[in-house]
Coordinates of C-alpha atoms in Angstrom, one line a residue:
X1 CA -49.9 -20.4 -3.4
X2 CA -47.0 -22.6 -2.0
X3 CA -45.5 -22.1 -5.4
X4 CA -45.3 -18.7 -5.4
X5 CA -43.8 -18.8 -1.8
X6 CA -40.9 -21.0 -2.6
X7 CA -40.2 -18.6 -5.2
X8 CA -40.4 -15.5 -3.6
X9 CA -38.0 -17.4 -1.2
X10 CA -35.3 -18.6 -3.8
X11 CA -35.7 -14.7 -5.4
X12 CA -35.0 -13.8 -1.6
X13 CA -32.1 -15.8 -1.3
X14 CA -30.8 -15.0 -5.2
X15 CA -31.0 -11.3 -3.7
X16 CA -29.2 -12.2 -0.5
X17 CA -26.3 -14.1 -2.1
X18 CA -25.9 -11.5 -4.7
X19 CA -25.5 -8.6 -1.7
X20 CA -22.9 -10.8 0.0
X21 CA -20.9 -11.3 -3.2
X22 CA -20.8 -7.4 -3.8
X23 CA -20.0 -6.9 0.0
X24 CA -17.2 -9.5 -0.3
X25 CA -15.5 -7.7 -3.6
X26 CA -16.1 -4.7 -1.9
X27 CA -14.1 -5.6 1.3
X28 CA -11.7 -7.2 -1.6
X29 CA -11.2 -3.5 -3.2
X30 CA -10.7 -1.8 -0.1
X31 CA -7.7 -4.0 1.3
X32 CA -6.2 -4.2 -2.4
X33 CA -6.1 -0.5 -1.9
X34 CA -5.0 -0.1 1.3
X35 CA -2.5 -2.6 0.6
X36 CA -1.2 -0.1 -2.1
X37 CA -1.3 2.6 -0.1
X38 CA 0.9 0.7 2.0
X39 CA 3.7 -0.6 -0.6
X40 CA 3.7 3.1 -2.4
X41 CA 4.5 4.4 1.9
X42 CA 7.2 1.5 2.3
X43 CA 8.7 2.7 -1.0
X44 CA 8.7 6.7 -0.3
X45 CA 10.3 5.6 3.1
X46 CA 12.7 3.5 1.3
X47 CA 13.9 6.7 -1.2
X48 CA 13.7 8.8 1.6
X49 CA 16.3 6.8 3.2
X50 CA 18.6 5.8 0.5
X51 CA 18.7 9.8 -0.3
X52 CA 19.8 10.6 3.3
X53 CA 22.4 8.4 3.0
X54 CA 23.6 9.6 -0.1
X55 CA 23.8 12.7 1.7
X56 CA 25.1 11.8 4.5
X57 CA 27.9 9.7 2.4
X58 CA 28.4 13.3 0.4
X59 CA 29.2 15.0 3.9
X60 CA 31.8 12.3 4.5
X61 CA 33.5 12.9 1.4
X62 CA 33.6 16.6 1.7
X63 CA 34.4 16.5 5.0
X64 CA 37.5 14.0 4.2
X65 CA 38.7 15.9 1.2
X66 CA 38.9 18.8 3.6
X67 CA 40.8 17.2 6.3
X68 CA 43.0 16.1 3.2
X69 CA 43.7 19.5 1.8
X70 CA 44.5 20.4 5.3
X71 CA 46.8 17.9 6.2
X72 CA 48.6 18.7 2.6
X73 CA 49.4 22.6 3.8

């Protein structure tokens, strides 16, 4: 009988431990992808920024070739 107890006990604690582990690479899984998510954001903020200075910079330009074509009337 006492057998059988300690058994049913270790089983228990087999089960209990393997629960945890899954929970664990669960919680894992989640922040790997949220940490994704995050680094694919940072990166559309980044092009997003780079093109409005390339436009902005294109602006200048224009803006400064017309002042210059002005100037040479």
């Amino acid at each position: 009988m006492e057998e059988e107890e300690e058994e049913e006990e270790e089983s228990k604690e087999v089960e209990k431990e393997a629960k945890e582990k899954e929970e664990d690479e669960e919680r894992e899984e989640k922040y790997e992808d949220e940490k994704e998510k995050e680094d694919e954001k940072g990166e559309e903020e980044k092009e997003q920024e780079e093109e409005m200075k390339a436009a902005a910079n294109e602006e200048e330009e224009e803006e400064s070739e017309a002042k210059t074509m002005e100037e040479g009337k």
